[in-house]
Structures are given as structure tokens and as C-alpha cells.
CSV table of C-alpha atoms and ligand atoms in Angstrom, one decimal:
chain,number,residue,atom,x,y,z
A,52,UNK,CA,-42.7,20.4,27.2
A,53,UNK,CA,-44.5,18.9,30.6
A,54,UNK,CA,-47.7,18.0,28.0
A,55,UNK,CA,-45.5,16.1,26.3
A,56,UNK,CA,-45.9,18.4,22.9
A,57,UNK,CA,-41.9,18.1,22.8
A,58,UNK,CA,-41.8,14.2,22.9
A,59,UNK,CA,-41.7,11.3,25.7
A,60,UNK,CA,-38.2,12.3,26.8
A,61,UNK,CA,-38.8,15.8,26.9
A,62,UNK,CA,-41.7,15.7,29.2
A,63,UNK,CA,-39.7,13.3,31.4
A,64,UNK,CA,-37.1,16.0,31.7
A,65,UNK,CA,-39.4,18.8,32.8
A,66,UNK,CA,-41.1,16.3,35.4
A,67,UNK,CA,-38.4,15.8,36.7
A,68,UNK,CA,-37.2,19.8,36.9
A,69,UNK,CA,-40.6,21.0,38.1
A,70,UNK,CA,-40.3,18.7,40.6
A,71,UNK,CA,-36.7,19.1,41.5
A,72,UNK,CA,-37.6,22.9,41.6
A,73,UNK,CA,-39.8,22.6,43.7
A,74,UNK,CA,-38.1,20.7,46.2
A,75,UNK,CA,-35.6,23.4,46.2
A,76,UNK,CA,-37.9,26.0,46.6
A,77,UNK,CA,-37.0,27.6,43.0
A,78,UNK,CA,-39.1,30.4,42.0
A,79,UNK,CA,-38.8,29.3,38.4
A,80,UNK,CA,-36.4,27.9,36.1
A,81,UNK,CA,-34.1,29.4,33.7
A,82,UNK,CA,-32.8,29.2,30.4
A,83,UNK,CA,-29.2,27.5,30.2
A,84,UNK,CA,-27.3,26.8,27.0
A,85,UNK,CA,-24.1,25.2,29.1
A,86,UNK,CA,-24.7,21.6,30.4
A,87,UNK,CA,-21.8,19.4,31.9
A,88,UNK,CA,-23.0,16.2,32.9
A,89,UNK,CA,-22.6,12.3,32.6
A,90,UNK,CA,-24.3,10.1,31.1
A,91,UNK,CA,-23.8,6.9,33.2
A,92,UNK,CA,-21.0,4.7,32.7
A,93,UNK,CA,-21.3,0.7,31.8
A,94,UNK,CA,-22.1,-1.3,34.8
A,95,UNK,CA,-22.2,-5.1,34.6
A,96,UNK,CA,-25.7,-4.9,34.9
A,97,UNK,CA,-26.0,-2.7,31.5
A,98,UNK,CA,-23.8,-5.2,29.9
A,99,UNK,CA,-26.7,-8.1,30.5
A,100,UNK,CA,-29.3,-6.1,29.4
A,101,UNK,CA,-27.4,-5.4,26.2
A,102,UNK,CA,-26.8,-8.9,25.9
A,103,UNK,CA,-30.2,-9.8,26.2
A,104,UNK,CA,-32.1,-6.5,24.2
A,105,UNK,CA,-29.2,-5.0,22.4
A,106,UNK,CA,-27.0,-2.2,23.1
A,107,UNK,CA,-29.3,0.8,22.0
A,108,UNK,CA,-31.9,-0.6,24.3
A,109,UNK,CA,-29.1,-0.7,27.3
A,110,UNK,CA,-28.1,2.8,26.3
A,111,UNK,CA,-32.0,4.2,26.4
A,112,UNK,CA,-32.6,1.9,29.4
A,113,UNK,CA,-29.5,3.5,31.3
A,114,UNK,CA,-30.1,7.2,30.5
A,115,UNK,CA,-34.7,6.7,31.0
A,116,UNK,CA,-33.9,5.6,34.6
A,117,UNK,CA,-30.6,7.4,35.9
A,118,UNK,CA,-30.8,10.6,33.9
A,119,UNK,CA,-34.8,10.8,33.6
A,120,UNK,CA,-35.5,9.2,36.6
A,121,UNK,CA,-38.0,7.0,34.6
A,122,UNK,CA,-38.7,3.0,35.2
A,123,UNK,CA,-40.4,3.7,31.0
A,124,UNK,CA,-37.8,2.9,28.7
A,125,UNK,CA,-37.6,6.1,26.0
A,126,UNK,CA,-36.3,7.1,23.2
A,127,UNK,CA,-33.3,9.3,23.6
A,128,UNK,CA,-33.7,12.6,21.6
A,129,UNK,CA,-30.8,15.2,20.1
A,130,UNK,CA,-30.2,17.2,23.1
A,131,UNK,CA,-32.0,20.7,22.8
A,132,UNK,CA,-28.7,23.4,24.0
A,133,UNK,CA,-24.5,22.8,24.3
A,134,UNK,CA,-23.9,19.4,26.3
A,135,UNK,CA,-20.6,17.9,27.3
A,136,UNK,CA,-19.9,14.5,28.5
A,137,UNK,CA,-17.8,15.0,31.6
A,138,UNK,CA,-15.5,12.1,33.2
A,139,UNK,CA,-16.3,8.5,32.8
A,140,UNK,CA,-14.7,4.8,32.3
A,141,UNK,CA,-11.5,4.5,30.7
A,142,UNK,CA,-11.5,3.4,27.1
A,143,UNK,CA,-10.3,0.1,25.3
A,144,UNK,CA,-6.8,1.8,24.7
A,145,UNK,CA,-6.2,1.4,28.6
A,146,UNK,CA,-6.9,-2.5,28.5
A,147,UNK,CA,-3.1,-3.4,28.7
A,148,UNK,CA,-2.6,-1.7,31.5
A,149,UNK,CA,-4.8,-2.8,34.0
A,150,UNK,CA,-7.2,-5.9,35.2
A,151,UNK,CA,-10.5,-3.5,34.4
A,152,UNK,CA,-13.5,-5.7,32.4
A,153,UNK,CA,-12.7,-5.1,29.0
A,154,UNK,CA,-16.6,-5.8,28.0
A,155,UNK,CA,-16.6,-2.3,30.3
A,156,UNK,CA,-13.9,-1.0,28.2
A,157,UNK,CA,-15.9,-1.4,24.5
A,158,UNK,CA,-19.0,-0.8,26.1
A,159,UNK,CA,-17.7,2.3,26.3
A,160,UNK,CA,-16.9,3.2,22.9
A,161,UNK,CA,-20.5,2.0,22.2
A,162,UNK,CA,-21.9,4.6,25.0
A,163,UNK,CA,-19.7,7.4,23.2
A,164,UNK,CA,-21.1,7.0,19.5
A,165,UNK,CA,-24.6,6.7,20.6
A,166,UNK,CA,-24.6,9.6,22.6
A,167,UNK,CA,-21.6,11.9,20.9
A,168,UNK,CA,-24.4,11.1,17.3
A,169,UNK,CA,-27.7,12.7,19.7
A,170,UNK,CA,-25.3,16.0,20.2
A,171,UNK,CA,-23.5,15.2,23.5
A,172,UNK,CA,-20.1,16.4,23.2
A,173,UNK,CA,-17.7,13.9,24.5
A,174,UNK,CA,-15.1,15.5,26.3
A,175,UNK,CA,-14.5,13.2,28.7
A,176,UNK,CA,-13.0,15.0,31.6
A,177,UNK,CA,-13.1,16.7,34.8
A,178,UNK,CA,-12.1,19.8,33.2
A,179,UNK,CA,-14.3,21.3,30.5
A,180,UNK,CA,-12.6,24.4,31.1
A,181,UNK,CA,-9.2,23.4,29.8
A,182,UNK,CA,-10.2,21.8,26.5
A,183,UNK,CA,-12.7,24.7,25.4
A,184,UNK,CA,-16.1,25.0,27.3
A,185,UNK,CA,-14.8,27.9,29.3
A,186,UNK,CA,-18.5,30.1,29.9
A,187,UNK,CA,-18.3,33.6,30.2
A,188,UNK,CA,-19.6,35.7,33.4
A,189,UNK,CA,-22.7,35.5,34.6
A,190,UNK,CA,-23.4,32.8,32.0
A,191,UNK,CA,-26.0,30.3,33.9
A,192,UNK,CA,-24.8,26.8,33.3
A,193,UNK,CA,-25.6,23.3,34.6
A,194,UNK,CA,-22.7,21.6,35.9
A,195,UNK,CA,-21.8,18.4,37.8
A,196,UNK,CA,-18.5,17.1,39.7
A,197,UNK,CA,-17.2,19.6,42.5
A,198,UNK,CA,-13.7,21.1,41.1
A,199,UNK,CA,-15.6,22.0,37.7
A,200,UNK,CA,-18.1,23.7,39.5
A,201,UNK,CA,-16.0,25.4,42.3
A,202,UNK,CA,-13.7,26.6,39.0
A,203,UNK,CA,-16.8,27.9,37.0
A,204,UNK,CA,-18.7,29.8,40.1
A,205,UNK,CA,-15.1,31.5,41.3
A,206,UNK,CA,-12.1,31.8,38.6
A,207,UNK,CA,-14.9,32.2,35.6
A,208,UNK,CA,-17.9,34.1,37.6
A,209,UNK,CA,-20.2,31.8,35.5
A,210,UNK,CA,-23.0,30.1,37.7
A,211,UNK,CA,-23.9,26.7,38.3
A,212,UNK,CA,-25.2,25.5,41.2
A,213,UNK,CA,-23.6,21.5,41.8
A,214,UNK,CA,-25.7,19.3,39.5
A,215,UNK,CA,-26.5,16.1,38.9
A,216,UNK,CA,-27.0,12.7,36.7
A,217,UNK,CA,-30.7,13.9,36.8
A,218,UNK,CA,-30.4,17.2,36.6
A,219,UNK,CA,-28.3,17.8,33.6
A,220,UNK,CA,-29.7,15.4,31.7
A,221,UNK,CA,-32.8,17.2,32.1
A,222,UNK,CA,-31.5,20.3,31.5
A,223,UNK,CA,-29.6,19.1,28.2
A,224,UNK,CA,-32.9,18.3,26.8
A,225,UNK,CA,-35.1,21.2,28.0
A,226,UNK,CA,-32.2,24.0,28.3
A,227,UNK,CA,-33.9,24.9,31.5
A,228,UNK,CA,-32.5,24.7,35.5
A,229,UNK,CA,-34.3,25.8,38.5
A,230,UNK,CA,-33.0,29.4,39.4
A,231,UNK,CA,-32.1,28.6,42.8
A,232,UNK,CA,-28.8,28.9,44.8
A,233,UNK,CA,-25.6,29.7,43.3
A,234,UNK,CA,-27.4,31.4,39.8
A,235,UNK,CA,-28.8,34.1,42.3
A,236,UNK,CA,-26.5,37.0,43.3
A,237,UNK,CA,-27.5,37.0,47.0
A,238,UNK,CA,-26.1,33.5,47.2
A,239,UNK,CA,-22.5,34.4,46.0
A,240,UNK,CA,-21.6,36.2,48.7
A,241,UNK,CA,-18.5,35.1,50.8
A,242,UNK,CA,-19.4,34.0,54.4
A,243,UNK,CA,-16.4,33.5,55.9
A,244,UNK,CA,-13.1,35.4,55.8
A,245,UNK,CA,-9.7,33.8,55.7
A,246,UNK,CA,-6.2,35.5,57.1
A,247,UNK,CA,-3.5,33.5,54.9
A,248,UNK,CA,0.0,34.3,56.9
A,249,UNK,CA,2.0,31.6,55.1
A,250,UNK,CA,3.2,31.9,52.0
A,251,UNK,CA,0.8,30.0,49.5
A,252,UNK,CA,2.9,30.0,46.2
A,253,UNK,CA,3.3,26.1,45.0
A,254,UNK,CA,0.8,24.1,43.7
A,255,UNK,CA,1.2,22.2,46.4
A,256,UNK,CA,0.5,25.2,48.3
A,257,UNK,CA,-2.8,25.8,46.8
A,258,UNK,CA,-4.0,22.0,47.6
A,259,UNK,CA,-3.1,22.0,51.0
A,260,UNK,CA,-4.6,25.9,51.6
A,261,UNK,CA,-7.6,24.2,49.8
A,262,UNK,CA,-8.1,21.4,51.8
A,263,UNK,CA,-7.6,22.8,55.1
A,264,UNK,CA,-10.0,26.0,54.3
A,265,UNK,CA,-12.5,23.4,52.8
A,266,UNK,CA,-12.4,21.0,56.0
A,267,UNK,CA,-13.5,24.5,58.3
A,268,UNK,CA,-15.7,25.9,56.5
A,269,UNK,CA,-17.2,22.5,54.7
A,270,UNK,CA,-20.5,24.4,52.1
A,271,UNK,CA,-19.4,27.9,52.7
A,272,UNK,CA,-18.4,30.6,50.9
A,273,UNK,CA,-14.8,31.6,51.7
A,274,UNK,CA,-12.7,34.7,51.0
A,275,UNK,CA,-9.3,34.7,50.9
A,276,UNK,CA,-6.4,37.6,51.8
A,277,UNK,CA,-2.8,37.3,52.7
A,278,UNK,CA,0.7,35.8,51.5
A,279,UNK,CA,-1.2,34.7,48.3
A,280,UNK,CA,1.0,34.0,45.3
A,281,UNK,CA,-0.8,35.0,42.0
A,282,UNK,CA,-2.2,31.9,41.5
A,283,UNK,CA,-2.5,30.6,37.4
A,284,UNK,CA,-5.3,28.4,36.1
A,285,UNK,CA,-3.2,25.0,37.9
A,286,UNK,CA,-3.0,26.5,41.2
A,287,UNK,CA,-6.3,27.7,41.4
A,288,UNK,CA,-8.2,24.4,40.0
A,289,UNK,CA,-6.1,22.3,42.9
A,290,UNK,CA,-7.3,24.7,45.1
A,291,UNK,CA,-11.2,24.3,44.3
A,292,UNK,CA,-10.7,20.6,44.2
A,293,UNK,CA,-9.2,20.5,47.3
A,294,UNK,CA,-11.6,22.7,49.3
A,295,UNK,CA,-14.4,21.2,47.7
A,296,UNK,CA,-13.4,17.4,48.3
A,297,UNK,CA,-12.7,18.6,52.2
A,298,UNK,CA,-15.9,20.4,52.2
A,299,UNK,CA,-18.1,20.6,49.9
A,300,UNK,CA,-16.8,24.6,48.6
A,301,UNK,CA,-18.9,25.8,45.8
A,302,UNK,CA,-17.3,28.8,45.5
A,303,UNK,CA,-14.9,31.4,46.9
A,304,UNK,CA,-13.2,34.7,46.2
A,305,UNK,CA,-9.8,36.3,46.3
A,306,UNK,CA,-10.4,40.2,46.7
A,307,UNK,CA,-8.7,41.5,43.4
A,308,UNK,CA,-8.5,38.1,41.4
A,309,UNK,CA,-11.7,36.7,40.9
A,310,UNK,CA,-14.3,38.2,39.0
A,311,UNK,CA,-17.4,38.8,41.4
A,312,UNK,CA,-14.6,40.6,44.1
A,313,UNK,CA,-12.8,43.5,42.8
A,314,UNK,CA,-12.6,44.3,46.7
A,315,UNK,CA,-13.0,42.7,50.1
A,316,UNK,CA,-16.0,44.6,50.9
A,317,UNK,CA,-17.5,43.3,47.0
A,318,UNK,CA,-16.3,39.7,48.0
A,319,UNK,CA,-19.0,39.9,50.9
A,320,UNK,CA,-21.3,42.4,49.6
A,321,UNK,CA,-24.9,42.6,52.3
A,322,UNK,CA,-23.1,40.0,54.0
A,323,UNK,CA,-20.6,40.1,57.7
A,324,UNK,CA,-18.2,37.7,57.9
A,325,UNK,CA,-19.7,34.7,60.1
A,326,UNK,CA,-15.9,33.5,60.7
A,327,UNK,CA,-12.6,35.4,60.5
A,328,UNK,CA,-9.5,31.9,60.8
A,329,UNK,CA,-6.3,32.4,60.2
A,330,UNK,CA,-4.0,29.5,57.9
A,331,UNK,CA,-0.9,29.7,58.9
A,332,UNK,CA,2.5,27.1,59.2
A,333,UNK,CA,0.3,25.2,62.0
A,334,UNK,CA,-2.9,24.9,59.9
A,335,UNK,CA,-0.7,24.2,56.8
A,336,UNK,CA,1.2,21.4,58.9
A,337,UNK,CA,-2.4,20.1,59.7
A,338,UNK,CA,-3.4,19.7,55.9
A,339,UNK,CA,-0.3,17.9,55.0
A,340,UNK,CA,-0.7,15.0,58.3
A,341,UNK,CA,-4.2,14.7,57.0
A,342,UNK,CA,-3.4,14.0,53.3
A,343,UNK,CA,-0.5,11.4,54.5
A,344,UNK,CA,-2.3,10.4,57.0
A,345,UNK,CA,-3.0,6.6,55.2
A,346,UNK,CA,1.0,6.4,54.1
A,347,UNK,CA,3.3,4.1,56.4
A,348,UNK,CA,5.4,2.5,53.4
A,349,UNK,CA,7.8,4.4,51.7
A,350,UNK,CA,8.2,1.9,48.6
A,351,UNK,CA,5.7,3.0,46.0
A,352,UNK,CA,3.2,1.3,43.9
A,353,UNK,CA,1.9,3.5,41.8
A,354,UNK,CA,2.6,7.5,40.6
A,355,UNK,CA,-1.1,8.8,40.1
A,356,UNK,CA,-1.2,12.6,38.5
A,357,UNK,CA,-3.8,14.4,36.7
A,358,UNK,CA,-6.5,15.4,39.4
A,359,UNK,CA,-8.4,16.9,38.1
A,360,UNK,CA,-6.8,16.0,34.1
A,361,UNK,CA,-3.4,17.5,33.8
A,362,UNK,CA,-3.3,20.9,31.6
A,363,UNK,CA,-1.1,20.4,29.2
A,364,UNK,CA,1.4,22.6,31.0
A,365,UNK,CA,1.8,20.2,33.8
A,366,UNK,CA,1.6,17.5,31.1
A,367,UNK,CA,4.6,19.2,29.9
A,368,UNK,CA,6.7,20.2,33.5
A,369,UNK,CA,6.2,16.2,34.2
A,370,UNK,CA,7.7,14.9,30.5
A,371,UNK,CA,10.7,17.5,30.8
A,372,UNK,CA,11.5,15.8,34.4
A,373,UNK,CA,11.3,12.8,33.0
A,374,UNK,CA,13.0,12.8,29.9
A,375,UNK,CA,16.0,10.6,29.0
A,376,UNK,CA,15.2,8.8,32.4
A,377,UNK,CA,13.9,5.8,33.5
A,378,UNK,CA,10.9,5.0,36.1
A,379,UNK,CA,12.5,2.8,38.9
A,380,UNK,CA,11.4,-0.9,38.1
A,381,UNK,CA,8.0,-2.2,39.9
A,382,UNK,CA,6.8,1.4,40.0
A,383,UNK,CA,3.8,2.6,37.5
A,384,UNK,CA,3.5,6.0,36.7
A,385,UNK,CA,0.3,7.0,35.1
A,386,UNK,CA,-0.4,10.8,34.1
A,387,UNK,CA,-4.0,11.8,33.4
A,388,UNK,CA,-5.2,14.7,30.7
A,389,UNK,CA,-7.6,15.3,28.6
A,390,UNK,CA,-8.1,13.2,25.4
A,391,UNK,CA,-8.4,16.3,23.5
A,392,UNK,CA,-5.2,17.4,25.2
A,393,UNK,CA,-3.5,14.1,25.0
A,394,UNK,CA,-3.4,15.2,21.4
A,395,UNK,CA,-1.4,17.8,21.9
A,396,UNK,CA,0.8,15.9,24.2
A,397,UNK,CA,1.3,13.5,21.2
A,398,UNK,CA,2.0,15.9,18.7
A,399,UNK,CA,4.6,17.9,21.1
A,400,UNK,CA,6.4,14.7,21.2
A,401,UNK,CA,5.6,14.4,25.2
A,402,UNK,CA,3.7,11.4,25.0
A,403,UNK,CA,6.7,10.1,23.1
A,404,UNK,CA,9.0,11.4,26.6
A,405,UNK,CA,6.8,9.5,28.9
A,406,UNK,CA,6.5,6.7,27.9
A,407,UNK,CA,9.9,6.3,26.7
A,408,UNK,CA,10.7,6.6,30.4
A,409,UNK,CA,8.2,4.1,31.5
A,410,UNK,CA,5.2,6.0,32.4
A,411,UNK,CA,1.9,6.6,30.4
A,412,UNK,CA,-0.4,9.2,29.7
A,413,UNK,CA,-4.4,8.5,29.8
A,414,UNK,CA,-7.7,9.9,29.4
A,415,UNK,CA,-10.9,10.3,30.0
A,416,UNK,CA,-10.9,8.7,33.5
A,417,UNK,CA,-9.1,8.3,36.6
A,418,UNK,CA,-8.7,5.4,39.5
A,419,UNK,CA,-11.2,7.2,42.0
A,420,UNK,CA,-13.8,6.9,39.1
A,421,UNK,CA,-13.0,4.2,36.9
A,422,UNK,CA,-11.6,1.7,40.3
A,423,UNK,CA,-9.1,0.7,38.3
A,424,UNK,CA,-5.3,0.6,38.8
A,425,UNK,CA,-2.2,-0.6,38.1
A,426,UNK,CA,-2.1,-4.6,38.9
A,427,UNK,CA,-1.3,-5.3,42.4
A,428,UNK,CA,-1.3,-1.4,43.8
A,429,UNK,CA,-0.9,-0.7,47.9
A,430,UNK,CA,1.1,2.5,48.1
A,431,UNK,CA,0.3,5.2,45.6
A,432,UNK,CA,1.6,8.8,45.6
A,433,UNK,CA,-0.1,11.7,44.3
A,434,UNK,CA,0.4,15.9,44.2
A,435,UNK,CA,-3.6,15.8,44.2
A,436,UNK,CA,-5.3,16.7,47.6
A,437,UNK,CA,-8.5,15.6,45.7
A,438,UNK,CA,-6.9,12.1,44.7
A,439,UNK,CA,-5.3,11.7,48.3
A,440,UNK,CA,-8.7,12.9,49.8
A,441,UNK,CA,-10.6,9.7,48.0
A,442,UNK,CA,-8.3,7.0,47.0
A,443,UNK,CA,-7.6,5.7,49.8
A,444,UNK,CA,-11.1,5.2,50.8
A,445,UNK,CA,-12.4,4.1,47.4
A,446,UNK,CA,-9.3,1.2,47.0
A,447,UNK,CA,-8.1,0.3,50.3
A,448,UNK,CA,-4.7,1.8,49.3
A,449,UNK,CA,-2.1,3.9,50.9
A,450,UNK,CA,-1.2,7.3,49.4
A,451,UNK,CA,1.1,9.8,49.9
A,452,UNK,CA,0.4,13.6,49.4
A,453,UNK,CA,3.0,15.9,48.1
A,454,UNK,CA,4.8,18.0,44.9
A,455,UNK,CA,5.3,16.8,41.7
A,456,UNK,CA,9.0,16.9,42.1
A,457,UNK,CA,8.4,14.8,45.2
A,458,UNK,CA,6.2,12.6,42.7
A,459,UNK,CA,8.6,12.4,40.0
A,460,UNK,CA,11.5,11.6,42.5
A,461,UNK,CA,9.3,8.5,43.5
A,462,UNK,CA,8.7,7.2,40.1
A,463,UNK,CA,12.6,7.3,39.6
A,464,UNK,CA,13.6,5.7,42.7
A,465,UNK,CA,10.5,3.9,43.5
A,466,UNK,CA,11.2,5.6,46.8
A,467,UNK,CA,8.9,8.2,48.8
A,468,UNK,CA,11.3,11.0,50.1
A,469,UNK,CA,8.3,14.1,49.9
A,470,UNK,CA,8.9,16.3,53.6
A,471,UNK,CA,6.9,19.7,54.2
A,472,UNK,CA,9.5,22.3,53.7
B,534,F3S,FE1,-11.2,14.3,38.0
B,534,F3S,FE2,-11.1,11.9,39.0
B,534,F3S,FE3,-9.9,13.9,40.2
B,534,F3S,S1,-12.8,12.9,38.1
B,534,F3S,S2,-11.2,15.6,39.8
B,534,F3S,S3,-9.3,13.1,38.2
B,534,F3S,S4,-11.1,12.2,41.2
């Protein structure tokens, strides 16, 4: 592949991951058929070039320099192993409800046939493990965006270190990633070891456990014991997004849950704990004043859930709340799932629920990535840690942390009334 036997784009690729491995200090690289990555979303500057050379030559232009790191335009080949699409721009279906480009929008669709017709699968979410790329243990993967990862490495005991543009485009064409950091088992050990003495049962529980943990022990590997609920597949994805958006948590384990830590003394395995903290109501109390810490108005905006994309469980606790009811006027309430998923929601008749109160259900973006929101947003409330952690920053806005009830209460009364029990 480097002498260029497999094509232009090809040898691109592996100079790019002999160098990246090498960087790193890899000892090699090593075959991966699981790559999650993005190709890059329309900017206004891809939009001239397509005016001036055509959309293909955009396309090949965007994906040469940002996911080849090469200034020579190439051709873009059939990716080589299993490649999904992860998050990007909203779609045209979104245009009514917002003042994003609508060029952007198209553009879009554009982006997904050329690249969904060279093998990339485009799932468009944060979550590829809730619409059906779920890899099994010990699988070696190439992932991007921090909760997927944090969720692979520590609910799924697959491993992926935190990728990319470059990377996993590389990877999707060569089905090779330096074997370096998380994909070796030394790394995986836990580091630090957290004493949980508050009850940690909601999913609001889990974010703010998450972001506090996160916040102490920032790239770390933390293991957790204590009042722990048994958390499902909701809980424990806010809580990777959350300690990874705090800190930048790749991984943890919870002795007798995950897969990698059947015990405490597995969890750390050649490893002493550097740290032992202890969360308790003080710690918790910190989280919360952190996540509100933006909010001074209590009349709301905007209702933002769905961070990371909404199973269709949550999908479905939000349109029972919400059904036969009516979102408080001047208030936007905009849920968040996968497209595949919004399917579902569709055929349940959930869709149908939502949006006969008011709200509406989108995919395959979100306002931290997309920068778009409702027209004329300053207060937004959230149940996301992750969304509370970056909005603010990303749009100038206020936001308020809480539950989804406290959510749902809001987008009824247009009101913020959330208080930590
Ligand atoms: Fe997903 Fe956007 Fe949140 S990418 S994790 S919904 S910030």
C-alpha cells in the first residue's frame, strides 16, 4: 500500500499512518475492520469550490486534504473494511426550522450519496452503538467523538483509542491503526479509584457522577464502587459523555459490570490506585453549580435533548410525557435520535406525539455540531451534561442542567423549575 500498488489514495492513507504511528511510538499497526469516523461536513468554502469545479471535485478535494492530509486532489476509492459515517450537518428536512444555510443543508445530501455509493455507511450519529455497530470484545476498532469511544472501550470491552478525521479515514481505506494505547491491555487498567457514597440511580445521576469524576481525574482511567444503581445502556452513555467532555475519560470500569473488571483487583490489574476520592452529596452539589453555572433566566428558549442521540427508549419516556399536551408558546422543543431510529419513532406513532404537542424530533446532528438553533435562542435547557458542558461556549447561550422531567416541565410552562433533590 505505501508504494502506491493499492492506488493514489491508498498510499496517502498509509503515509499518513506510518507517520502517525510513529509519532505515537506504535510498535506496528493492526488490522481493524470497525471504523467510525467523519467525513467533513460542507463548509462555505466547499460550497465555492463546488461552484467553481463541481461537486465531486469538492467532495475529493475535502476528503484528499482533511482526511488524507494531502494538498493532491485524489480520487476517492470504495473503502477497504466496515465504515460508518458518524455525526455531521443537519439535512434539508431541518430547513424550516432554523436560519442554518440551506446550500449547507443540500450540500449535504450530496456528501451522503457520494460517500454512502464508495461503502461508507451513513449513520449519522453519535451513537453507532444504538443503531447496530455494537463490536464485540476485544474487537480493535477505529473510532472518533468521545462518548462513542468512552462507551466502546468500557460498557463493550471493544478497543479504540480516540481517533480522528485523519486517522479513520486512513484506516477505512487501509483497515490498519497503529497498535498503541487503548488497543494494548497494559493501557486499560484503572488508575484511579472512586468511593461513590451518594446514591447514583437517575440519569441525571449518572451525568452529574460523570462530569464531576471526569473534571478530577481529566485522561484517566477511573473505577468506580459504591451506592451505584445498575445502570442500563442510557445511564451509562451519559455517564461516558459526561466524564469525557469534563475530562477527556477514555475509559472506566465498574468492578462486576463492565467487561474487562469482573473484580476490583481485575479493574486495576499490575496497577495501584494513584488516587482513592470520594463523590458524595458535596461533590454531587459541585457538578450540578457547574452545569447551571451559565443560567440566570428562568424563561426558556429552547428544550435541547438527545446528547448523545436519544435511544429510542428515551425517545419514547419523552412522547408519553408529552402526549395530549401542548409546549408552552415561544418555547422550542427539539429531541435528537438517530435517523435510523427516527424510523422507529415514526412508525410507533411517537413522532406523531411530538410533534402534535409542538416539539420535533431530528437527526443526524445536533446544535453543538451543526451551530444551529431555534431562531432567536438565549436560554436553553438540557438533561445532557455533555450539551450543558459545550453549548454555552459554542453559542453564547445560557443553559440549564437537569432531568428530563425537569426538561419536559419547561417545554410545558416555558418555565425553569429543575432544583437538586
Ligand atoms: Fe452527539 Fe452532539 Fe452530543 S455529537 S454527543 S449530540 S454534542
Amino acid at each position: 500500500m505505501l508504494d502506491g500498488n493499492a492506488g493514489a489514495a491508498t498510499q496517502k492513507a498509509m503515509e499518513l499512518l506510518v507517520r502517525y504511528g510513529e509519532a505515537l511510538g506504535a510498535e506496528r499497526l493492526v488490522d481493524t475492520n470497525n471504523v467510525c469516523g467523519a467525513v467533513t461536513a460542507p463548509t462555505p468554502l466547499k460550497l465555492e469550490l463546488a461552484k467553481k469545479k463541481g461537486t465531486d471535485y469538492a467532495l475529493k478535494a475535502g476528503f484528499s486534504e482533511m482526511n488524507l492530509d494531502s494538498r493532491e486532489v485524489v480520487d476517492v476509492p470504495r473503502v477497504k473494511v466496515y465504515t460508518c459515517q458518524l455525526i455531521q450537518n443537519f439535512g434539508p428536512d431541518t430547513a424550516s426550522l432554523h436560519d442554518g444555510s440551506r446550500e449547507i443543508l443540500d450540500f449535504q445530501k450530496q456528501s451522503d450519496s457520494f460517500f454512502g455509493s464508495r461503502g461508507i455507511h451513513i449513520m449519522a450519529t453519535c451513537t453507532p452503538y444504538q443503531v447496530g455497530n455494537v463490536p464485540v470484545k476485544g474487537e480493535h476498532c477505529a473510532w472518533m467523538e468521545s462518548s462513542a469511544v468512552v462507551y466502546c472501550n468500557s460498557v463493550l470491552g471493544a478497543r479504540t483509542n480516540t481517533e480522528g478525521i485523519e486517522s479513520t479515514g486512513a484506516a477505512s481505506l487501509t483497515g490498519k491503526i497503529p497498535y498503541w494505547g487503548f488497543h494494548t491491555p497494559e493501557y486499560r487498567y484503572g488508575t484511579h479509584l472512586v468511593d461513590v457514597e451518594v446514591a447514583v440511580e437517575s440519569m441525571m445521576d449518572w451525568g452529574l457522577l460523570g462530569y464531576w469524576v471526569g473534571e478530577i481525574v481529566q485522561d484517566q482511567i477511573p473505577v468506580l464502587r459504591g451506592k451505584l444503581s445498575k445502570p442500563e445502556l442510557i445511564k451509562l452513555k451519559h455517564f461516558g459523555a459526561a466524564a469525557s467532555s469534563s475530562g477527556g475519560v477514555e475509559m472506566y470500569h465498574i468492578p462486576g459490570l463492565t467487561p474487562e473488571a469482573p473484580s476490583l483487583e481485575a479493574a486495576f490489574g499490575t496497577r495501584k490506585p494513584i488516587q482513592t476520592l470520594k463523590y458524595g452529596k458535596a461533590e454531587r452539589k459541585i457538578a450540578y453549580d457547574n452545569l447551571n453555572s451559565t443560567a440566570k433566566d428562568r424563561k426558556i428558549d429552547f428544550i435541547m435533548l438527545g446528547c448523545p442521540h436519544d435511544s429510542i427508549e428515551q425517545v419514547w419516556q419523552a412522547a408519553r410525557q408529552l402526549e395530549g399536551k401542548h409546549i408552552h408558546s415561544g418555547t422550542e422543543l427539539w429531541i435528537h435520535t438517530p435517523r435510523a431510529l427516527r424510523e422507529l419513532a415514526d412508525r410507533n406513532g411517537y413522532t406523531k406525539i411530538v410533534e402534535d404537542a409542538g416539539g420535533h424530533i431530528l437527526s443526524d446532528s445536533c446544535p453543538a455540531i451543526s451551530r444551529v438553533m431555534p431562531r432567536g435562542t438565549r436560554v436553553v435547557a438540557t438533561d445532557s451534561a455533555k450539551q450543558a458542558h459545550y453549548l454555552p461556549a459554542i453559542m453564547g447561550i445560557q443553559m440549564w442542567f437537569g432531568s428530563l422531567d425537569d426538561c419536559i416541565n419547561a417545554a410545558l410552562t416555558g418555565e425553569w423549575s429543575g432544583r437538586l433533590e
